[in-house]
Amino acid sequence: MLAGIAWPLVVVGLLILPGLRSVGLALTPWAALPVLLLSTFPNGTLKLPDVMLGGTLALDATGRVFLLLISILWLASGVLARARLLAVGSNVLAVMLLLAMTGSFGLVLAGDALLFFAAATVAGYSLYGALAYEADTQTRKAGRVLVVLLVFSDLLVFEVLLMLGQAAGTVDFVSLRYAFVNIENKNMVLGLLIVGFGTKLGMLGVHFWTPMVFARASAELRPAVVAFMFGAGLLGSWRLIPLGQIDTKEAAAILQWLAWVTLAYAGFAGMSQTCRRAILGYAAIALSSVWLVVLSACLQQPELWQTLADPSAA
């Protein structure tokens, strides 16, 4: 697990060492292969007592599904970037892609909330760096919109981590979910998490970055953006919201209506686009409504989560 996260950083080292740049560039497109192999490994946990106040890396059934998905997306991104990486005279794009890749893998393998938050920060701001590297002014503008909303999202999630961490006395996911179940202001915490993670998923209301980034990002960045959305958005809510343990029918009703409105908006707005790439952004917004439907169903009938959480349905 540690090698899977560290390998892209080793390739970064090759890029900056004199005489090894060509080796690093050749390895960059395939840097996700070790993690693809890791997704076939059995469950495991690795304690890191000197990292992030005693961090933990963990691989479970859910993590293997996400690791497989995200590593395939990063392989696609690397293959699409091969020609461009060899053509440009700078290491900036390769370094930004490798750092974002490291963060994406860290999101899946993080066994506690502090490591998860750190990985989300590395992945998100490295993607912004890759967008900012583009020569096109509209692409850089899309990157600025993304980074503003990332800051907004991270502030909300970090506030929740402070509240739950204070109640739990620790930051592992199991303890934080238990603290969530027993905290008094459940609806406020739930709302902050939904908006925080929904920002990274392109939920309606905090979706402004999604069409812009998909419309302007180059081909090699689009799979990386999708990987970030799955890891930082979907998996984050999966790890922190104690679905199956809380019952909030009022919040479920609001989320259900929001899901329908999101789907209708994405459909109409997507069909009116003249830029075909922007349609991908509206498709992502539409898919966020599926996430809202699952949340709504499990908040209304907690027993449903045991069926939906099965690894085969992940």
Short mmCIF file of C-alpha atoms in Angstrom, two decimals:
data_model
loop_
_atom_site.label_atom_id
_atom_site.label_comp_id
_atom_site.label_asym_id
_atom_site.label_seq_id
_atom_site.Cartn_x
_atom_site.Cartn_y
_atom_site.Cartn_z
CA MET A 1 0.00 0.00 0.00
CA LEU A 2 2.80 2.40 0.88
CA ALA A 3 4.64 1.56 -2.34
CA GLY A 4 1.49 2.20 -4.37
CA ILE A 5 1.27 5.75 -3.04
CA ALA A 6 5.03 6.36 -3.12
CA TRP A 7 5.70 5.11 -6.66
CA PRO A 8 4.38 8.23 -8.48
CA LEU A 9 6.57 10.33 -6.16
CA VAL A 10 9.59 8.19 -7.13
CA VAL A 11 8.83 8.99 -10.77
CA VAL A 12 8.70 12.70 -9.84
CA GLY A 13 12.17 12.25 -8.38
CA LEU A 14 13.40 10.75 -11.66
CA LEU A 15 12.02 13.74 -13.55
CA ILE A 16 14.04 16.23 -11.53
CA LEU A 17 17.30 14.26 -11.28
CA PRO A 18 19.92 15.18 -13.91
CA GLY A 19 20.11 12.63 -16.69
CA LEU A 20 17.03 10.65 -15.65
CA ARG A 21 14.30 12.87 -17.09
CA SER A 22 13.74 10.63 -20.12
CA VAL A 23 13.28 7.61 -17.84
CA GLY A 24 10.78 9.51 -15.73
CA LEU A 25 8.82 10.65 -18.79
CA ALA A 26 8.69 7.07 -20.08
CA LEU A 27 7.38 5.80 -16.73
CA THR A 28 4.84 8.58 -16.10
CA PRO A 29 2.03 7.21 -18.33
CA TRP A 30 2.25 3.81 -16.61
CA ALA A 31 2.69 4.98 -13.01
CA ALA A 32 -0.80 3.69 -12.07
CA LEU A 33 0.00 0.06 -12.99
CA PRO A 34 1.30 -0.96 -9.51
CA VAL A 35 -1.91 0.34 -7.91
CA LEU A 36 -4.01 -1.53 -10.46
CA LEU A 37 -2.22 -4.68 -9.28
CA LEU A 38 -2.78 -3.65 -5.64
CA SER A 39 -6.56 -3.70 -6.22
CA THR A 40 -6.34 -7.52 -6.46
CA PHE A 41 -4.70 -7.87 -3.02
CA PRO A 42 -6.61 -9.03 0.10
CA ASN A 43 -7.70 -6.69 2.88
CA GLY A 44 -4.92 -5.16 4.93
CA THR A 45 -3.98 -2.34 7.31
CA LEU A 46 -0.73 -0.48 7.77
CA LYS A 47 -0.08 1.72 10.80
CA LEU A 48 2.02 4.85 10.27
CA PRO A 49 2.70 6.08 13.82
CA ASP A 50 4.92 8.98 12.72
CA VAL A 51 2.61 10.30 9.98
CA MET A 52 -0.33 12.71 10.54
CA LEU A 53 -0.71 12.04 14.30
CA GLY A 54 -0.63 8.28 13.80
CA GLY A 55 -2.09 7.71 10.35
CA THR A 56 -3.35 4.45 8.90
CA LEU A 57 -3.47 3.00 5.41
CA ALA A 58 -6.21 0.45 4.81
CA LEU A 59 -7.51 -1.65 1.94
CA ASP A 60 -11.00 -3.16 2.18
CA ALA A 61 -13.65 -4.46 -0.23
CA THR A 62 -14.96 -0.98 -1.00
CA GLY A 63 -11.43 0.36 -1.41
CA ARG A 64 -10.53 -2.36 -3.93
CA VAL A 65 -13.48 -1.39 -6.15
CA PHE A 66 -12.54 2.29 -6.06
CA LEU A 67 -8.84 1.51 -6.47
CA LEU A 68 -9.57 -0.54 -9.60
CA LEU A 69 -11.76 2.23 -11.05
CA ILE A 70 -9.38 5.08 -10.23
CA SER A 71 -6.24 3.27 -11.41
CA ILE A 72 -7.91 2.49 -14.78
CA LEU A 73 -8.88 6.16 -15.14
CA TRP A 74 -5.32 7.24 -14.37
CA LEU A 75 -3.92 4.76 -16.86
CA ALA A 76 -6.25 6.27 -19.47
CA SER A 77 -5.03 9.73 -18.53
CA GLY A 78 -1.40 8.64 -18.78
CA VAL A 79 -1.82 6.99 -22.18
CA LEU A 80 -3.57 10.09 -23.54
CA ALA A 81 -0.77 12.29 -22.19
CA ARG A 82 2.17 10.30 -23.65
CA ALA A 83 2.70 12.29 -26.82
CA ARG A 84 2.30 15.63 -25.08
CA LEU A 85 4.67 14.74 -22.24
CA LEU A 86 7.38 13.85 -24.73
CA ALA A 87 6.75 16.95 -26.84
CA VAL A 88 6.89 19.65 -24.16
CA GLY A 89 10.20 20.83 -22.80
CA SER A 90 8.97 21.22 -19.21
CA ASN A 91 8.33 18.74 -16.40
CA VAL A 92 5.49 20.81 -14.93
CA LEU A 93 2.60 18.90 -16.49
CA ALA A 94 4.12 15.49 -15.66
CA VAL A 95 4.78 16.53 -12.04
CA MET A 96 1.24 17.90 -11.60
CA LEU A 97 -0.26 14.69 -13.03
CA LEU A 98 1.89 12.48 -10.79
CA LEU A 99 1.06 14.50 -7.67
CA ALA A 100 -2.67 14.36 -8.48
CA MET A 101 -2.30 10.61 -9.04
CA THR A 102 -0.62 10.22 -5.64
CA GLY A 103 -3.46 12.11 -3.99
CA SER A 104 -6.12 10.03 -5.79
CA PHE A 105 -4.56 6.77 -4.60
CA GLY A 106 -4.15 8.20 -1.10
CA LEU A 107 -7.89 8.98 -1.01
CA VAL A 108 -8.73 5.31 -1.46
CA LEU A 109 -6.06 3.91 0.87
CA ALA A 110 -6.50 6.46 3.69
CA GLY A 111 -7.66 4.68 6.84
CA ASP A 112 -8.41 7.87 8.76
CA ALA A 113 -9.89 11.27 8.04
CA LEU A 114 -6.68 13.32 8.36
CA LEU A 115 -4.88 11.27 5.71
CA PHE A 116 -7.99 11.40 3.53
CA PHE A 117 -8.17 15.19 3.84
CA ALA A 118 -4.46 15.55 3.05
CA ALA A 119 -4.81 13.30 -0.01
CA ALA A 120 -7.84 15.28 -1.24
CA THR A 121 -5.83 18.50 -0.91
CA VAL A 122 -2.89 17.10 -2.90
CA ALA A 123 -5.15 15.66 -5.62
CA GLY A 124 -7.38 18.71 -6.00
CA TYR A 125 -4.73 21.41 -6.06
CA SER A 126 -2.46 19.39 -8.33
CA LEU A 127 -5.31 19.14 -10.83
CA TYR A 128 -5.66 22.90 -10.55
CA GLY A 129 -1.94 23.19 -11.24
CA ALA A 130 -2.31 21.08 -14.39
CA LEU A 131 -5.18 23.29 -15.59
CA ALA A 132 -3.25 26.47 -14.77
CA TYR A 133 -0.31 25.17 -16.84
CA GLU A 134 -2.45 25.26 -20.01
CA ALA A 135 -1.80 28.17 -22.39
CA ASP A 136 -5.50 28.75 -23.09
CA THR A 137 -6.92 31.60 -20.95
CA GLN A 138 -10.35 29.95 -20.71
CA THR A 139 -8.75 26.77 -19.33
CA ARG A 140 -6.93 28.79 -16.69
CA LYS A 141 -10.20 30.51 -15.84
CA ALA A 142 -11.86 27.09 -15.39
CA GLY A 143 -8.99 26.16 -13.08
CA ARG A 144 -9.55 29.27 -10.97
CA VAL A 145 -13.26 28.45 -10.60
CA LEU A 146 -12.31 24.91 -9.57
CA VAL A 147 -9.80 26.02 -6.94
CA VAL A 148 -12.22 28.53 -5.36
CA LEU A 149 -14.85 25.82 -4.96
CA LEU A 150 -12.23 23.38 -3.67
CA VAL A 151 -11.34 25.83 -0.91
CA PHE A 152 -15.06 26.22 -0.09
CA SER A 153 -15.55 22.44 -0.01
CA ASP A 154 -12.46 21.81 2.12
CA LEU A 155 -13.51 24.39 4.69
CA LEU A 156 -16.89 22.68 5.14
CA VAL A 157 -15.43 19.18 5.41
CA PHE A 158 -12.65 20.29 7.75
CA GLU A 159 -15.19 21.96 10.03
CA VAL A 160 -17.07 18.65 10.26
CA LEU A 161 -13.83 16.78 10.97
CA LEU A 162 -13.11 19.18 13.85
CA MET A 163 -16.57 18.63 15.36
CA LEU A 164 -16.56 14.85 14.96
CA GLY A 165 -12.91 14.51 15.95
CA GLN A 166 -13.52 16.45 19.16
CA ALA A 167 -16.47 14.20 19.99
CA ALA A 168 -14.68 10.96 19.06
CA GLY A 169 -11.22 11.78 20.42
CA THR A 170 -9.68 10.19 17.32
CA VAL A 171 -9.88 10.49 13.54
CA ASP A 172 -10.36 6.94 12.25
CA PHE A 173 -13.47 6.55 10.11
CA VAL A 174 -15.25 4.05 12.38
CA SER A 175 -14.96 6.34 15.42
CA LEU A 176 -16.02 9.40 13.43
CA ARG A 177 -19.14 7.62 12.10
CA TYR A 178 -19.97 6.54 15.66
CA ALA A 179 -19.57 10.15 16.86
CA PHE A 180 -21.84 11.27 13.98
CA VAL A 181 -24.59 8.88 15.16
CA ASN A 182 -24.42 10.26 18.70
CA ILE A 183 -23.89 13.95 17.99
CA GLU A 184 -26.76 16.34 18.73
CA ASN A 185 -26.75 18.50 15.59
CA LYS A 186 -26.90 15.63 13.07
CA ASN A 187 -28.78 17.59 10.40
CA MET A 188 -26.24 20.41 10.37
CA VAL A 189 -23.31 17.99 10.12
CA LEU A 190 -25.08 16.02 7.40
CA GLY A 191 -25.80 19.21 5.46
CA LEU A 192 -22.18 20.37 5.66
CA LEU A 193 -20.91 17.00 4.43
CA ILE A 194 -23.40 16.80 1.57
CA VAL A 195 -22.51 20.29 0.34
CA GLY A 196 -18.78 19.70 0.91
CA PHE A 197 -18.62 16.40 -0.94
CA GLY A 198 -21.32 17.46 -3.39
CA THR A 199 -19.09 20.33 -4.52
CA LYS A 200 -16.51 17.80 -5.70
CA LEU A 201 -19.22 15.70 -7.35
CA GLY A 202 -20.84 18.58 -9.21
CA MET A 203 -24.08 18.72 -7.22
CA LEU A 204 -26.55 21.37 -8.33
CA GLY A 205 -25.87 24.67 -6.56
CA VAL A 206 -22.14 23.99 -6.26
CA HIS A 207 -21.72 22.63 -9.78
CA PHE A 208 -20.28 25.71 -11.49
CA TRP A 209 -16.83 24.27 -12.04
CA THR A 210 -17.97 21.03 -13.68
CA PRO A 211 -19.11 22.17 -17.19
CA MET A 212 -16.25 24.67 -17.42
CA VAL A 213 -13.52 22.17 -16.54
CA PHE A 214 -14.87 19.41 -18.80
CA ALA A 215 -15.32 21.86 -21.66
CA ARG A 216 -11.82 23.34 -21.41
CA ALA A 217 -9.61 20.55 -20.00
CA SER A 218 -7.45 18.65 -22.45
CA ALA A 219 -8.16 14.97 -23.16
CA GLU A 220 -5.51 13.68 -20.74
CA LEU A 221 -6.97 15.64 -17.82
CA ARG A 222 -10.59 14.57 -18.14
CA PRO A 223 -10.13 10.98 -16.82
CA ALA A 224 -8.08 12.45 -13.96
CA VAL A 225 -10.93 14.83 -13.09
CA VAL A 226 -13.39 11.91 -13.06
CA ALA A 227 -11.04 9.95 -10.78
CA PHE A 228 -10.90 12.92 -8.41
CA MET A 229 -14.70 13.22 -8.36
CA PHE A 230 -15.11 9.54 -7.46
CA GLY A 231 -12.39 9.55 -4.81
CA ALA A 232 -12.79 12.93 -3.11
CA GLY A 233 -16.56 13.18 -3.56
CA LEU A 234 -18.28 9.82 -3.65
CA LEU A 235 -15.85 7.78 -1.55
CA GLY A 236 -15.51 10.60 0.99
CA SER A 237 -19.24 10.62 1.68
CA TRP A 238 -19.21 6.82 1.80
CA ARG A 239 -16.49 6.84 4.48
CA LEU A 240 -17.86 9.60 6.71
CA ILE A 241 -21.67 9.51 6.53
CA PRO A 242 -22.94 6.62 8.72
CA LEU A 243 -25.55 5.34 6.27
CA GLY A 244 -27.58 2.50 7.73
CA GLN A 245 -27.21 3.97 11.22
CA ILE A 246 -29.11 7.26 11.01
CA ASP A 247 -32.75 7.95 10.10
CA THR A 248 -33.61 11.50 9.00
CA LYS A 249 -36.75 11.50 6.87
CA GLU A 250 -36.87 15.32 6.54
CA ALA A 251 -33.38 15.46 5.06
CA ALA A 252 -34.23 12.45 2.85
CA ALA A 253 -37.21 14.28 1.36
CA ILE A 254 -35.13 17.38 0.59
CA LEU A 255 -32.42 15.29 -1.07
CA GLN A 256 -35.00 13.44 -3.14
CA TRP A 257 -36.40 16.68 -4.52
CA LEU A 258 -32.90 18.01 -5.11
CA ALA A 259 -32.04 14.85 -7.07
CA TRP A 260 -35.03 15.35 -9.42
CA VAL A 261 -34.27 19.04 -9.90
CA THR A 262 -30.60 18.22 -10.57
CA LEU A 263 -31.53 15.61 -13.18
CA ALA A 264 -33.97 17.95 -14.94
CA TYR A 265 -31.49 20.84 -14.94
CA ALA A 266 -28.63 18.71 -16.24
CA GLY A 267 -30.82 17.29 -19.00
CA PHE A 268 -32.12 20.62 -20.27
CA ALA A 269 -28.82 22.48 -19.87
CA GLY A 270 -26.85 19.64 -21.45
CA MET A 271 -29.09 19.46 -24.52
CA SER A 272 -28.74 23.20 -25.08
CA GLN A 273 -24.93 23.10 -25.23
CA THR A 274 -23.12 23.88 -28.47
CA CYS A 275 -19.78 22.67 -27.07
CA ARG A 276 -19.81 18.88 -27.06
CA ARG A 277 -17.20 18.67 -24.30
CA ALA A 278 -19.44 20.66 -21.95
CA ILE A 279 -22.05 17.90 -22.24
CA LEU A 280 -19.68 15.66 -20.26
CA GLY A 281 -19.85 18.16 -17.40
CA TYR A 282 -23.63 18.11 -17.40
CA ALA A 283 -23.57 14.30 -17.53
CA ALA A 284 -21.46 14.40 -14.36
CA ILE A 285 -24.01 16.72 -12.74
CA ALA A 286 -26.77 14.30 -13.73
CA LEU A 287 -24.85 11.40 -12.18
CA SER A 288 -24.61 13.33 -8.90
CA SER A 289 -28.40 12.95 -8.72
CA VAL A 290 -27.88 9.16 -8.45
CA TRP A 291 -25.72 9.79 -5.37
CA LEU A 292 -28.48 11.99 -3.92
CA VAL A 293 -31.10 9.29 -4.56
CA VAL A 294 -28.99 6.67 -2.75
CA LEU A 295 -28.46 9.05 0.19
CA SER A 296 -32.15 9.85 0.30
CA ALA A 297 -33.21 6.20 0.23
CA CYS A 298 -30.75 5.14 2.93
CA LEU A 299 -31.62 8.08 5.20
CA GLN A 300 -35.32 7.20 4.89
CA GLN A 301 -34.88 3.43 5.20
CA PRO A 302 -31.50 2.71 6.88
CA GLU A 303 -31.80 -1.05 6.31
CA LEU A 304 -31.38 -0.48 2.55
CA TRP A 305 -27.73 0.38 3.05
CA GLN A 306 -26.83 -3.23 3.83
CA THR A 307 -27.94 -4.16 0.33
CA LEU A 308 -26.43 -1.16 -1.46
CA ALA A 309 -23.10 -1.39 0.39
CA ASP A 310 -22.44 -4.91 -0.89
CA PRO A 311 -19.13 -4.94 -2.82
CA SER A 312 -20.88 -6.26 -5.93
CA ALA A 313 -23.09 -3.14 -6.02
CA ALA A 314 -20.24 -0.68 -5.36
#
